[in-house]
Amino acid sequence: MNVKLSRRHFLDIAAVYGSRAAFASAALGIVPGQAFLAKEARAQGTAKYKLRVGTIMSETNELHLQSGIYQFAKLVEQKTDGAVQFQIVGSSQACSENTCGSRVASGVLDVGTSSPQNLGSVFPYSIAMDFPFLWSDRTAYLSFFHSKDSNKLYREVFRKAYGIELLYGSGEMRNVLLGKKYADKPAIKTFKDFQGAKLRITNSVMIANFMKSIGVNPIPLAWTETLEGLKSGVVDGAETWPGAATGFGMHTVLSHDVPLEFAPGYEVVFMTSAAFNKFPDKIKESILEAAYETQNSAYAGVDLAKNKYIGNGANPDKDSAYVKLGLKLQTLSNAELAEFKNASSIERNAALYSDVRKQLDSAAGLDVYGAMKEAAARYNGKPHSSQKWWA
């Protein structure tokens, strides 16, 4: 829970665990438990570089989302022989999805995780990969993101515009998930079946535009408020990716997963370029190598999670979330999917996307949509590939 640390509490923590633990608690606005404080005390005495990580992930929901943040931290610590040590403040204790970006940018945190859509309010260019149906699947956008092609078109824009170093990403694709209001409905395969529905969206103009184009009322709702919004009927459904829904218990109030896969749904791990550039070259290389290895293992981890924990894989386990609660996962034909694509095309909705395209083009100095289409064409339908984008 976020609180204002009293002077007495600050001094008590400092006396037992050291000043680093006390200052970390004050900066993050939390009264942490013993494990947190003990780790801070150990870090104060052993590591040359101590990095605070803010994330909504816990080791439990990490099974569903496979962000890789815990593995990444361990890899960096191993590769640097303990010279770099991470203190992960998870479960939204240090930041929420829409505040991790600002807390990293301001220096309160050293490393953060968030979906690019939630970063959009702080770093507007983060939604540049989110044009509807740009990517054929998660393999395509992740292959692009972890390639040298991403440097000019995405990573370098972040460095120049915001001073942010993007490390790696992991996730799925965004779907439309419908609440209990639709429980008695048969398979939902067309947007006409939920015309006028109030769907929770991430606070992203790109996703809002997509929802408007298919006749849905987009309702921006913070991630922490989404479960209650679904329970209470404030919203009729939500857009997110399946692992995020099951990882945070939202499947309990859902009835249908309409697998549109209309945009990337993933967590990206990032830090400020200023912080990254302070490291010696050997440490920088270790961090990048750890990011490369983590994104490869996390990619495989998502396939495992889809079957074992989520239930939207090819061979879902009987104890997976979707199977246990009987959540309906539709199969859309090419013709049915084409109906969504035609209704939401950028060309058909040019006026709707005009402002955001100008904003993105201004940041990158080129036609971002056109360049992204060209990039997507090189990766769509291809096997997963991963490059050392910095080498």
mmCIF file of C-alpha atoms in Angstrom:
data_model
loop_
_atom_site.group_PDB
_atom_site.id
_atom_site.type_symbol
_atom_site.label_atom_id
_atom_site.label_comp_id
_atom_site.label_asym_id
_atom_site.label_seq_id
_atom_site.Cartn_x
_atom_site.Cartn_y
_atom_site.Cartn_z
ATOM 1 C CA MET A 1 0.000 0.000 0.000
ATOM 2 C CA ASN A 2 1.297 3.495 -0.889
ATOM 3 C CA VAL A 3 1.805 5.612 2.246
ATOM 4 C CA LYS A 4 3.790 8.576 3.458
ATOM 5 C CA LEU A 5 6.634 7.235 5.561
ATOM 6 C CA SER A 6 6.872 8.937 8.950
ATOM 7 C CA ARG A 7 10.251 10.185 10.203
ATOM 8 C CA ARG A 8 10.149 7.666 13.018
ATOM 9 C CA HIS A 9 9.370 4.784 10.657
ATOM 10 C CA PHE A 10 12.183 5.935 8.356
ATOM 11 C CA LEU A 11 14.688 5.971 11.235
ATOM 12 C CA ASP A 12 13.510 2.576 12.495
ATOM 13 C CA ILE A 13 14.053 1.011 9.063
ATOM 14 C CA ALA A 14 17.446 2.696 8.688
ATOM 15 C CA ALA A 15 18.588 1.502 12.106
ATOM 16 C CA VAL A 16 17.780 -2.155 11.424
ATOM 17 C CA TYR A 17 18.244 -2.516 7.656
ATOM 18 C CA GLY A 18 20.396 0.424 6.583
ATOM 19 C CA SER A 19 19.846 3.759 4.882
ATOM 20 C CA ARG A 20 19.381 2.279 1.396
ATOM 21 C CA ALA A 21 16.336 0.304 2.519
ATOM 22 C CA ALA A 22 14.913 3.371 4.262
ATOM 23 C CA PHE A 23 15.402 5.664 1.277
ATOM 24 C CA ALA A 24 13.958 3.050 -1.099
ATOM 25 C CA SER A 25 10.853 2.725 1.086
ATOM 26 C CA ALA A 26 10.419 6.506 1.211
ATOM 27 C CA ALA A 27 10.923 6.958 -2.546
ATOM 28 C CA LEU A 28 8.450 4.230 -3.414
ATOM 29 C CA GLY A 29 5.918 5.341 -0.821
ATOM 30 C CA ILE A 30 5.503 1.908 0.709
ATOM 31 C CA VAL A 31 5.954 0.242 4.066
ATOM 32 C CA PRO A 32 7.512 -3.021 2.859
ATOM 33 C CA GLY A 33 7.866 -6.361 4.522
ATOM 34 C CA GLN A 34 10.949 -8.015 5.999
ATOM 35 C CA ALA A 35 11.955 -9.784 2.768
ATOM 36 C CA PHE A 36 12.109 -6.468 0.905
ATOM 37 C CA LEU A 37 14.126 -4.803 3.639
ATOM 38 C CA ALA A 38 16.519 -7.703 4.100
ATOM 39 C CA LYS A 39 17.263 -7.780 0.379
ATOM 40 C CA GLU A 40 17.910 -4.027 0.406
ATOM 41 C CA ALA A 41 20.297 -4.448 3.305
ATOM 42 C CA ARG A 42 22.206 -7.221 1.502
ATOM 43 C CA ALA A 43 22.363 -5.160 -1.695
ATOM 44 C CA GLN A 44 23.791 -2.214 0.200
ATOM 45 C CA GLY A 45 26.820 -4.244 1.164
ATOM 46 C CA THR A 46 27.581 -6.355 -1.928
ATOM 47 C CA ALA A 47 26.468 -4.895 -5.272
ATOM 48 C CA LYS A 48 28.179 -2.018 -7.046
ATOM 49 C CA TYR A 49 25.021 -1.133 -8.979
ATOM 50 C CA LYS A 50 21.620 -1.459 -7.314
ATOM 51 C CA LEU A 51 18.545 -1.157 -9.503
ATOM 52 C CA ARG A 52 14.951 -0.797 -8.305
ATOM 53 C CA VAL A 53 12.358 -2.418 -10.567
ATOM 54 C CA GLY A 54 8.681 -1.471 -10.563
ATOM 55 C CA THR A 55 6.197 -3.935 -12.018
ATOM 56 C CA ILE A 56 2.642 -5.149 -11.599
ATOM 57 C CA MET A 57 3.933 -8.714 -11.844
ATOM 58 C CA SER A 58 4.047 -11.177 -8.996
ATOM 59 C CA GLU A 59 5.620 -14.611 -9.164
ATOM 60 C CA THR A 60 2.069 -16.034 -9.329
ATOM 61 C CA ASN A 61 0.621 -14.060 -12.242
ATOM 62 C CA GLU A 62 4.012 -14.283 -13.952
ATOM 63 C CA LEU A 63 3.091 -17.921 -14.682
ATOM 64 C CA HIS A 64 0.330 -16.616 -16.967
ATOM 65 C CA LEU A 65 1.978 -13.540 -18.475
ATOM 66 C CA GLN A 66 5.570 -14.744 -18.826
ATOM 67 C CA SER A 67 7.054 -11.247 -18.796
ATOM 68 C CA GLY A 68 10.386 -12.770 -17.812
ATOM 69 C CA ILE A 69 11.234 -9.961 -15.404
ATOM 70 C CA TYR A 70 12.316 -12.250 -12.554
ATOM 71 C CA GLN A 71 14.462 -14.364 -14.862
ATOM 72 C CA PHE A 72 15.972 -11.244 -16.448
ATOM 73 C CA ALA A 73 17.035 -9.892 -13.066
ATOM 74 C CA LYS A 74 18.676 -13.186 -12.109
ATOM 75 C CA LEU A 75 20.490 -13.424 -15.439
ATOM 76 C CA VAL A 76 21.928 -9.931 -15.132
ATOM 77 C CA GLU A 77 23.066 -10.631 -11.578
ATOM 78 C CA GLN A 78 24.721 -13.871 -12.720
ATOM 79 C CA LYS A 79 26.359 -12.360 -15.807
ATOM 80 C CA THR A 80 27.827 -9.489 -13.784
ATOM 81 C CA ASP A 81 28.943 -11.697 -10.870
ATOM 82 C CA GLY A 82 26.692 -9.755 -8.550
ATOM 83 C CA ALA A 83 28.004 -6.323 -9.552
ATOM 84 C CA VAL A 84 24.426 -5.462 -10.628
ATOM 85 C CA GLN A 85 21.643 -6.355 -8.229
ATOM 86 C CA PHE A 86 17.916 -5.905 -8.717
ATOM 87 C CA GLN A 87 15.332 -5.196 -6.094
ATOM 88 C CA ILE A 88 11.989 -6.056 -7.695
ATOM 89 C CA VAL A 89 8.986 -4.320 -6.145
ATOM 90 C CA GLY A 90 6.130 -6.299 -7.678
ATOM 91 C CA SER A 91 2.365 -6.584 -7.376
ATOM 92 C CA SER A 92 1.902 -2.867 -8.223
ATOM 93 C CA GLN A 93 3.488 -1.762 -4.947
ATOM 94 C CA ALA A 94 5.901 0.621 -6.675
ATOM 95 C CA CYS A 95 3.843 1.616 -9.716
ATOM 96 C CA SER A 96 0.751 0.737 -11.700
ATOM 97 C CA GLU A 97 0.715 -0.037 -15.414
ATOM 98 C CA ASN A 98 0.115 3.613 -16.306
ATOM 99 C CA THR A 99 2.614 5.093 -13.808
ATOM 100 C CA CYS A 100 5.672 2.829 -14.210
ATOM 101 C CA GLY A 101 6.800 4.916 -17.203
ATOM 102 C CA SER A 102 6.719 8.235 -15.373
ATOM 103 C CA ARG A 103 8.410 6.777 -12.276
ATOM 104 C CA VAL A 104 11.280 5.413 -14.341
ATOM 105 C CA ALA A 105 11.574 8.654 -16.333
ATOM 106 C CA SER A 106 11.741 10.690 -13.119
ATOM 107 C CA GLY A 107 14.358 8.416 -11.550
ATOM 108 C CA VAL A 108 12.194 7.116 -8.706
ATOM 109 C CA LEU A 109 12.630 3.665 -10.263
ATOM 110 C CA ASP A 110 15.539 2.395 -12.345
ATOM 111 C CA VAL A 111 13.690 -0.222 -14.398
ATOM 112 C CA GLY A 112 10.005 -0.659 -15.200
ATOM 113 C CA THR A 113 7.601 -2.973 -16.977
ATOM 114 C CA SER A 114 4.393 -1.947 -18.701
ATOM 115 C CA SER A 115 2.393 -2.580 -21.829
ATOM 116 C CA PRO A 116 3.266 -0.101 -24.607
ATOM 117 C CA GLN A 117 -0.367 1.007 -24.615
ATOM 118 C CA ASN A 118 -0.171 2.038 -20.962
ATOM 119 C CA LEU A 119 3.108 3.815 -21.628
ATOM 120 C CA GLY A 120 1.357 5.946 -24.242
ATOM 121 C CA SER A 121 0.340 8.692 -21.825
ATOM 122 C CA VAL A 122 4.016 9.246 -20.912
ATOM 123 C CA PHE A 123 5.759 8.188 -24.136
ATOM 124 C CA PRO A 124 3.226 8.760 -26.969
ATOM 125 C CA TYR A 125 5.332 6.964 -29.580
ATOM 126 C CA SER A 126 4.968 3.678 -27.699
ATOM 127 C CA ILE A 127 1.745 2.893 -29.609
ATOM 128 C CA ALA A 128 3.441 3.044 -33.030
ATOM 129 C CA MET A 129 3.182 -0.741 -33.466
ATOM 130 C CA ASP A 130 -0.537 -0.841 -32.627
ATOM 131 C CA PHE A 131 -2.288 -0.105 -35.928
ATOM 132 C CA PRO A 132 -5.155 -2.646 -36.160
ATOM 133 C CA PHE A 133 -4.283 -5.975 -37.780
ATOM 134 C CA LEU A 134 -0.798 -4.776 -38.716
ATOM 135 C CA TRP A 135 0.792 -7.984 -37.386
ATOM 136 C CA SER A 136 -0.383 -11.484 -38.249
ATOM 137 C CA ASP A 137 0.410 -12.850 -34.775
ATOM 138 C CA ARG A 138 2.675 -12.447 -31.754
ATOM 139 C CA THR A 139 5.535 -14.159 -33.576
ATOM 140 C CA ALA A 140 5.616 -11.382 -36.183
ATOM 141 C CA TYR A 141 5.737 -8.350 -33.885
ATOM 142 C CA LEU A 142 8.131 -9.966 -31.404
ATOM 143 C CA SER A 143 10.488 -10.956 -34.233
ATOM 144 C CA PHE A 144 10.418 -7.350 -35.414
ATOM 145 C CA PHE A 145 10.878 -5.907 -31.934
ATOM 146 C CA HIS A 146 13.927 -8.100 -31.336
ATOM 147 C CA SER A 147 15.524 -7.344 -34.707
ATOM 148 C CA LYS A 148 17.833 -4.670 -36.074
ATOM 149 C CA ASP A 149 14.866 -3.379 -38.090
ATOM 150 C CA SER A 150 13.366 -2.112 -34.852
ATOM 151 C CA ASN A 151 16.275 0.237 -34.172
ATOM 152 C CA LYS A 152 15.505 3.051 -36.600
ATOM 153 C CA LEU A 153 11.745 2.616 -36.545
ATOM 154 C CA TYR A 154 11.156 2.134 -32.817
ATOM 155 C CA ARG A 155 14.055 1.901 -30.358
ATOM 156 C CA GLU A 156 16.011 4.937 -31.574
ATOM 157 C CA VAL A 157 12.879 7.101 -31.520
ATOM 158 C CA PHE A 158 12.482 6.227 -27.832
ATOM 159 C CA ARG A 159 16.092 7.117 -27.100
ATOM 160 C CA LYS A 160 15.932 10.468 -28.861
ATOM 161 C CA ALA A 161 12.417 11.530 -27.866
ATOM 162 C CA TYR A 162 12.244 10.241 -24.286
ATOM 163 C CA GLY A 163 15.688 9.051 -23.219
ATOM 164 C CA ILE A 164 14.383 5.519 -22.744
ATOM 165 C CA GLU A 165 16.182 2.260 -23.472
ATOM 166 C CA LEU A 166 13.814 -0.533 -24.493
ATOM 167 C CA LEU A 167 15.242 -3.881 -23.436
ATOM 168 C CA TYR A 168 12.854 -6.667 -24.471
ATOM 169 C CA GLY A 169 9.185 -7.633 -24.616
ATOM 170 C CA SER A 170 7.022 -10.724 -24.158
ATOM 171 C CA GLY A 171 3.334 -11.438 -24.619
ATOM 172 C CA GLU A 172 0.438 -12.353 -26.890
ATOM 173 C CA MET A 173 -2.122 -10.498 -29.024
ATOM 174 C CA ARG A 174 -5.116 -8.452 -27.879
ATOM 175 C CA ASN A 175 -8.601 -9.955 -28.093
ATOM 176 C CA VAL A 176 -12.132 -8.886 -27.245
ATOM 177 C CA LEU A 177 -13.269 -10.562 -24.016
ATOM 178 C CA LEU A 178 -16.962 -10.409 -23.166
ATOM 179 C CA GLY A 179 -18.528 -10.512 -19.714
ATOM 180 C CA LYS A 180 -21.317 -12.563 -18.170
ATOM 181 C CA LYS A 181 -23.949 -10.496 -19.988
ATOM 182 C CA TYR A 182 -23.129 -12.667 -23.012
ATOM 183 C CA ALA A 183 -22.937 -15.994 -21.163
ATOM 184 C CA ASP A 184 -26.080 -17.414 -22.790
ATOM 185 C CA LYS A 185 -25.117 -16.262 -26.264
ATOM 186 C CA PRO A 186 -23.864 -18.802 -28.817
ATOM 187 C CA ALA A 187 -20.541 -18.359 -30.564
ATOM 188 C CA ILE A 188 -19.825 -14.681 -31.224
ATOM 189 C CA LYS A 189 -18.117 -14.247 -34.564
ATOM 190 C CA THR A 190 -19.085 -10.788 -35.790
ATOM 191 C CA PHE A 191 -18.909 -7.314 -34.287
ATOM 192 C CA LYS A 192 -22.626 -6.980 -35.007
ATOM 193 C CA ASP A 193 -23.130 -9.395 -32.094
ATOM 194 C CA PHE A 194 -21.813 -6.805 -29.642
ATOM 195 C CA GLN A 195 -22.686 -3.520 -31.332
ATOM 196 C CA GLY A 196 -22.938 -0.689 -28.832
ATOM 197 C CA ALA A 197 -21.264 -2.695 -26.077
ATOM 198 C CA LYS A 198 -19.265 -0.819 -23.458
ATOM 199 C CA LEU A 199 -15.808 -2.336 -23.585
ATOM 200 C CA ARG A 200 -13.004 -1.469 -21.215
ATOM 201 C CA ILE A 201 -9.952 -0.359 -23.117
ATOM 202 C CA THR A 202 -6.401 0.488 -22.193
ATOM 203 C CA ASN A 203 -6.107 4.272 -22.289
ATOM 204 C CA SER A 204 -4.746 4.285 -25.845
ATOM 205 C CA VAL A 205 -6.020 6.393 -28.733
ATOM 206 C CA MET A 206 -5.093 3.597 -31.142
ATOM 207 C CA ILE A 207 -7.280 1.062 -29.350
ATOM 208 C CA ALA A 208 -10.067 3.617 -28.849
ATOM 209 C CA ASN A 209 -10.087 4.269 -32.598
ATOM 210 C CA PHE A 210 -10.259 0.560 -33.351
ATOM 211 C CA MET A 211 -13.243 0.084 -31.049
ATOM 212 C CA LYS A 212 -15.077 3.049 -32.567
ATOM 213 C CA SER A 213 -14.507 1.672 -36.056
ATOM 214 C CA ILE A 214 -16.345 -1.559 -35.190
ATOM 215 C CA GLY A 215 -19.236 0.185 -33.428
ATOM 216 C CA VAL A 216 -18.195 -0.323 -29.815
ATOM 217 C CA ASN A 217 -18.187 2.252 -27.006
ATOM 218 C CA PRO A 218 -14.610 2.378 -25.649
ATOM 219 C CA ILE A 219 -14.428 2.992 -21.894
ATOM 220 C CA PRO A 220 -10.898 3.808 -20.644
ATOM 221 C CA LEU A 221 -10.492 2.034 -17.324
ATOM 222 C CA ALA A 222 -7.356 1.568 -15.247
ATOM 223 C CA TRP A 223 -6.142 -2.016 -15.046
ATOM 224 C CA THR A 224 -6.674 -2.070 -11.278
ATOM 225 C CA GLU A 225 -10.334 -1.067 -11.786
ATOM 226 C CA THR A 226 -11.116 -3.467 -14.624
ATOM 227 C CA LEU A 227 -12.060 -6.535 -12.585
ATOM 228 C CA GLU A 228 -14.533 -4.544 -10.481
ATOM 229 C CA GLY A 229 -15.856 -2.836 -13.619
ATOM 230 C CA LEU A 230 -16.602 -6.241 -15.161
ATOM 231 C CA LYS A 231 -18.186 -7.524 -11.954
ATOM 232 C CA SER A 232 -20.426 -4.505 -11.497
ATOM 233 C CA GLY A 233 -21.467 -4.195 -15.130
ATOM 234 C CA VAL A 234 -19.877 -0.772 -15.606
ATOM 235 C CA VAL A 235 -18.406 -2.393 -18.718
ATOM 236 C CA ASP A 236 -19.751 -5.298 -20.792
ATOM 237 C CA GLY A 237 -16.327 -6.665 -21.621
ATOM 238 C CA ALA A 238 -12.724 -5.711 -22.133
ATOM 239 C CA GLU A 239 -9.882 -5.780 -24.581
ATOM 240 C CA THR A 240 -6.635 -7.294 -23.390
ATOM 241 C CA TRP A 241 -4.592 -10.398 -24.014
ATOM 242 C CA PRO A 242 -5.649 -13.759 -22.525
ATOM 243 C CA GLY A 243 -2.679 -14.218 -20.171
ATOM 244 C CA ALA A 244 -3.291 -10.803 -18.641
ATOM 245 C CA ALA A 245 -6.959 -11.672 -18.086
ATOM 246 C CA THR A 246 -6.317 -15.026 -16.409
ATOM 247 C CA GLY A 247 -3.219 -13.853 -14.564
ATOM 248 C CA PHE A 248 -5.288 -11.241 -12.739
ATOM 249 C CA GLY A 249 -8.416 -13.361 -12.232
ATOM 250 C CA MET A 250 -10.615 -11.596 -14.786
ATOM 251 C CA HIS A 251 -11.629 -14.829 -16.475
ATOM 252 C CA THR A 252 -13.949 -15.433 -13.520
ATOM 253 C CA VAL A 253 -16.277 -12.697 -14.796
ATOM 254 C CA LEU A 254 -15.909 -13.377 -18.524
ATOM 255 C CA SER A 255 -17.850 -15.677 -20.846
ATOM 256 C CA HIS A 256 -16.354 -15.307 -24.341
ATOM 257 C CA ASP A 257 -12.921 -14.789 -25.850
ATOM 258 C CA VAL A 258 -13.264 -13.468 -29.406
ATOM 259 C CA PRO A 259 -9.707 -14.043 -30.726
ATOM 260 C CA LEU A 260 -9.328 -11.067 -33.038
ATOM 261 C CA GLU A 261 -5.615 -10.673 -32.311
ATOM 262 C CA PHE A 262 -5.963 -7.101 -33.554
ATOM 263 C CA ALA A 263 -2.887 -5.586 -31.855
ATOM 264 C CA PRO A 264 0.129 -6.563 -29.748
ATOM 265 C CA GLY A 265 -0.528 -7.305 -26.093
ATOM 266 C CA TYR A 266 2.691 -7.547 -24.151
ATOM 267 C CA GLU A 267 4.903 -6.247 -21.374
ATOM 268 C CA VAL A 268 8.036 -4.327 -22.289
ATOM 269 C CA VAL A 269 10.991 -3.939 -19.916
ATOM 270 C CA PHE A 270 12.741 -0.556 -20.041
ATOM 271 C CA MET A 271 15.095 1.846 -18.266
ATOM 272 C CA THR A 272 16.384 5.352 -18.899
ATOM 273 C CA SER A 273 19.190 5.754 -21.418
ATOM 274 C CA ALA A 274 20.998 7.969 -18.876
ATOM 275 C CA ALA A 275 21.074 5.139 -16.346
ATOM 276 C CA PHE A 276 22.060 2.551 -18.961
ATOM 277 C CA ASN A 277 24.877 4.696 -20.346
ATOM 278 C CA LYS A 278 26.480 5.081 -16.915
ATOM 279 C CA PHE A 279 27.440 1.418 -16.937
ATOM 280 C CA PRO A 280 30.820 0.225 -18.239
ATOM 281 C CA ASP A 281 30.636 -1.479 -21.631
ATOM 282 C CA LYS A 282 30.962 -4.938 -20.083
ATOM 283 C CA ILE A 283 27.922 -4.352 -17.864
ATOM 284 C CA LYS A 284 25.924 -2.942 -20.779
ATOM 285 C CA GLU A 285 26.701 -6.037 -22.823
ATOM 286 C CA SER A 286 25.635 -8.287 -19.932
ATOM 287 C CA ILE A 287 22.303 -6.470 -19.620
ATOM 288 C CA LEU A 288 21.621 -6.731 -23.358
ATOM 289 C CA GLU A 289 22.652 -10.385 -23.478
ATOM 290 C CA ALA A 290 20.338 -11.098 -20.541
ATOM 291 C CA ALA A 291 17.499 -9.292 -22.349
ATOM 292 C CA TYR A 292 18.142 -11.337 -25.489
ATOM 293 C CA GLU A 293 18.158 -14.632 -23.605
ATOM 294 C CA THR A 294 15.100 -13.713 -21.556
ATOM 295 C CA GLN A 295 12.951 -12.772 -24.537
ATOM 296 C CA ASN A 296 13.794 -16.098 -26.199
ATOM 297 C CA SER A 297 12.864 -18.156 -23.146
ATOM 298 C CA ALA A 298 9.798 -16.009 -22.429
ATOM 299 C CA TYR A 299 8.576 -16.555 -25.996
ATOM 300 C CA ALA A 300 8.658 -20.321 -25.390
ATOM 301 C CA GLY A 301 7.181 -19.784 -21.935
ATOM 302 C CA VAL A 302 4.072 -18.153 -23.387
ATOM 303 C CA ASP A 303 3.373 -21.273 -25.482
ATOM 304 C CA LEU A 304 3.618 -23.377 -22.325
ATOM 305 C CA ALA A 305 1.425 -20.983 -20.342
ATOM 306 C CA LYS A 306 -1.293 -20.964 -23.002
ATOM 307 C CA ASN A 307 -1.815 -24.691 -22.483
ATOM 308 C CA LYS A 308 -1.005 -25.126 -18.798
ATOM 309 C CA TYR A 309 -2.365 -21.990 -17.136
ATOM 310 C CA ILE A 310 -4.463 -19.888 -19.521
ATOM 311 C CA GLY A 311 -6.290 -22.459 -21.623
ATOM 312 C CA ASN A 312 -6.153 -20.805 -25.053
ATOM 313 C CA GLY A 313 -3.436 -23.070 -26.443
ATOM 314 C CA ALA A 314 -3.687 -25.948 -28.888
ATOM 315 C CA ASN A 315 -3.799 -28.530 -26.066
ATOM 316 C CA PRO A 316 -5.206 -26.832 -22.969
ATOM 317 C CA ASP A 317 -4.822 -28.548 -19.627
ATOM 318 C CA LYS A 318 -8.015 -29.549 -17.828
ATOM 319 C CA ASP A 319 -6.971 -27.326 -14.917
ATOM 320 C CA SER A 320 -6.251 -24.277 -17.075
ATOM 321 C CA ALA A 321 -8.341 -21.166 -16.420
ATOM 322 C CA TYR A 322 -10.434 -21.246 -19.604
ATOM 323 C CA VAL A 323 -11.246 -24.942 -19.321
ATOM 324 C CA LYS A 324 -12.120 -24.920 -15.608
ATOM 325 C CA LEU A 325 -14.585 -22.045 -15.996
ATOM 326 C CA GLY A 326 -15.915 -22.995 -19.427
ATOM 327 C CA LEU A 327 -14.935 -19.726 -21.085
ATOM 328 C CA LYS A 328 -15.940 -19.899 -24.744
ATOM 329 C CA LEU A 329 -13.041 -19.479 -27.145
ATOM 330 C CA GLN A 330 -14.316 -18.846 -30.640
ATOM 331 C CA THR A 331 -12.735 -19.861 -33.930
ATOM 332 C CA LEU A 332 -13.107 -17.256 -36.647
ATOM 333 C CA SER A 333 -12.996 -18.123 -40.331
ATOM 334 C CA ASN A 334 -10.927 -16.014 -42.702
ATOM 335 C CA ALA A 335 -14.146 -14.440 -44.005
ATOM 336 C CA GLU A 336 -15.345 -13.570 -40.493
ATOM 337 C CA LEU A 337 -11.984 -12.072 -39.579
ATOM 338 C CA ALA A 338 -11.939 -10.124 -42.857
ATOM 339 C CA GLU A 339 -15.166 -8.421 -41.796
ATOM 340 C CA PHE A 340 -13.393 -6.975 -38.740
ATOM 341 C CA LYS A 341 -10.347 -6.024 -40.788
ATOM 342 C CA ASN A 342 -12.371 -4.229 -43.448
ATOM 343 C CA ALA A 343 -14.421 -2.265 -40.921
ATOM 344 C CA SER A 344 -11.319 -1.115 -39.021
ATOM 345 C CA SER A 345 -8.870 -0.485 -41.865
ATOM 346 C CA ILE A 346 -6.745 2.666 -41.589
ATOM 347 C CA GLU A 347 -7.644 3.654 -45.140
ATOM 348 C CA ARG A 348 -11.374 3.397 -44.433
ATOM 349 C CA ASN A 349 -10.974 5.329 -41.171
ATOM 350 C CA ALA A 350 -8.458 7.921 -42.355
ATOM 351 C CA ALA A 351 -10.084 10.810 -40.472
ATOM 352 C CA LEU A 352 -10.182 8.804 -37.244
ATOM 353 C CA TYR A 353 -6.437 8.131 -37.386
ATOM 354 C CA SER A 354 -5.316 11.463 -38.837
ATOM 355 C CA ASP A 355 -4.226 13.105 -35.564
ATOM 356 C CA VAL A 356 -2.376 10.126 -34.128
ATOM 357 C CA ARG A 357 -0.574 9.525 -37.414
ATOM 358 C CA LYS A 358 0.630 13.139 -37.466
ATOM 359 C CA GLN A 359 1.864 12.811 -33.886
ATOM 360 C CA LEU A 360 3.778 9.608 -34.615
ATOM 361 C CA ASP A 361 5.200 10.912 -37.900
ATOM 362 C CA SER A 362 6.440 14.036 -36.145
ATOM 363 C CA ALA A 363 8.270 11.994 -33.507
ATOM 364 C CA ALA A 364 9.949 9.668 -36.007
ATOM 365 C CA GLY A 365 10.414 12.013 -38.947
ATOM 366 C CA LEU A 366 8.820 9.601 -41.420
ATOM 367 C CA ASP A 367 5.521 7.981 -42.420
ATOM 368 C CA VAL A 368 5.273 5.598 -39.461
ATOM 369 C CA TYR A 369 2.234 3.654 -40.675
ATOM 370 C CA GLY A 370 3.776 3.130 -44.097
ATOM 371 C CA ALA A 371 7.111 2.063 -42.602
ATOM 372 C CA MET A 372 5.443 -0.258 -40.101
ATOM 373 C CA LYS A 373 3.419 -1.893 -42.894
ATOM 374 C CA GLU A 374 6.629 -2.583 -44.777
ATOM 375 C CA ALA A 375 8.269 -3.993 -41.667
ATOM 376 C CA ALA A 376 5.264 -6.183 -40.836
ATOM 377 C CA ALA A 377 5.282 -7.601 -44.366
ATOM 378 C CA ARG A 378 8.816 -8.900 -43.740
ATOM 379 C CA TYR A 379 7.794 -10.768 -40.579
ATOM 380 C CA ASN A 380 4.150 -11.785 -40.983
ATOM 381 C CA GLY A 381 3.747 -15.502 -41.598
ATOM 382 C CA LYS A 382 7.411 -16.237 -40.841
ATOM 383 C CA PRO A 383 8.815 -18.416 -38.018
ATOM 384 C CA HIS A 384 10.007 -16.758 -34.841
ATOM 385 C CA SER A 385 13.405 -15.155 -35.252
ATOM 386 C CA SER A 386 15.500 -13.270 -32.755
ATOM 387 C CA GLN A 387 18.501 -11.068 -33.416
ATOM 388 C CA LYS A 388 20.932 -9.249 -31.185
ATOM 389 C CA TRP A 389 19.518 -5.898 -32.220
ATOM 390 C CA TRP A 390 22.390 -3.891 -30.742
ATOM 391 C CA ALA A 391 25.282 -5.885 -32.256
#
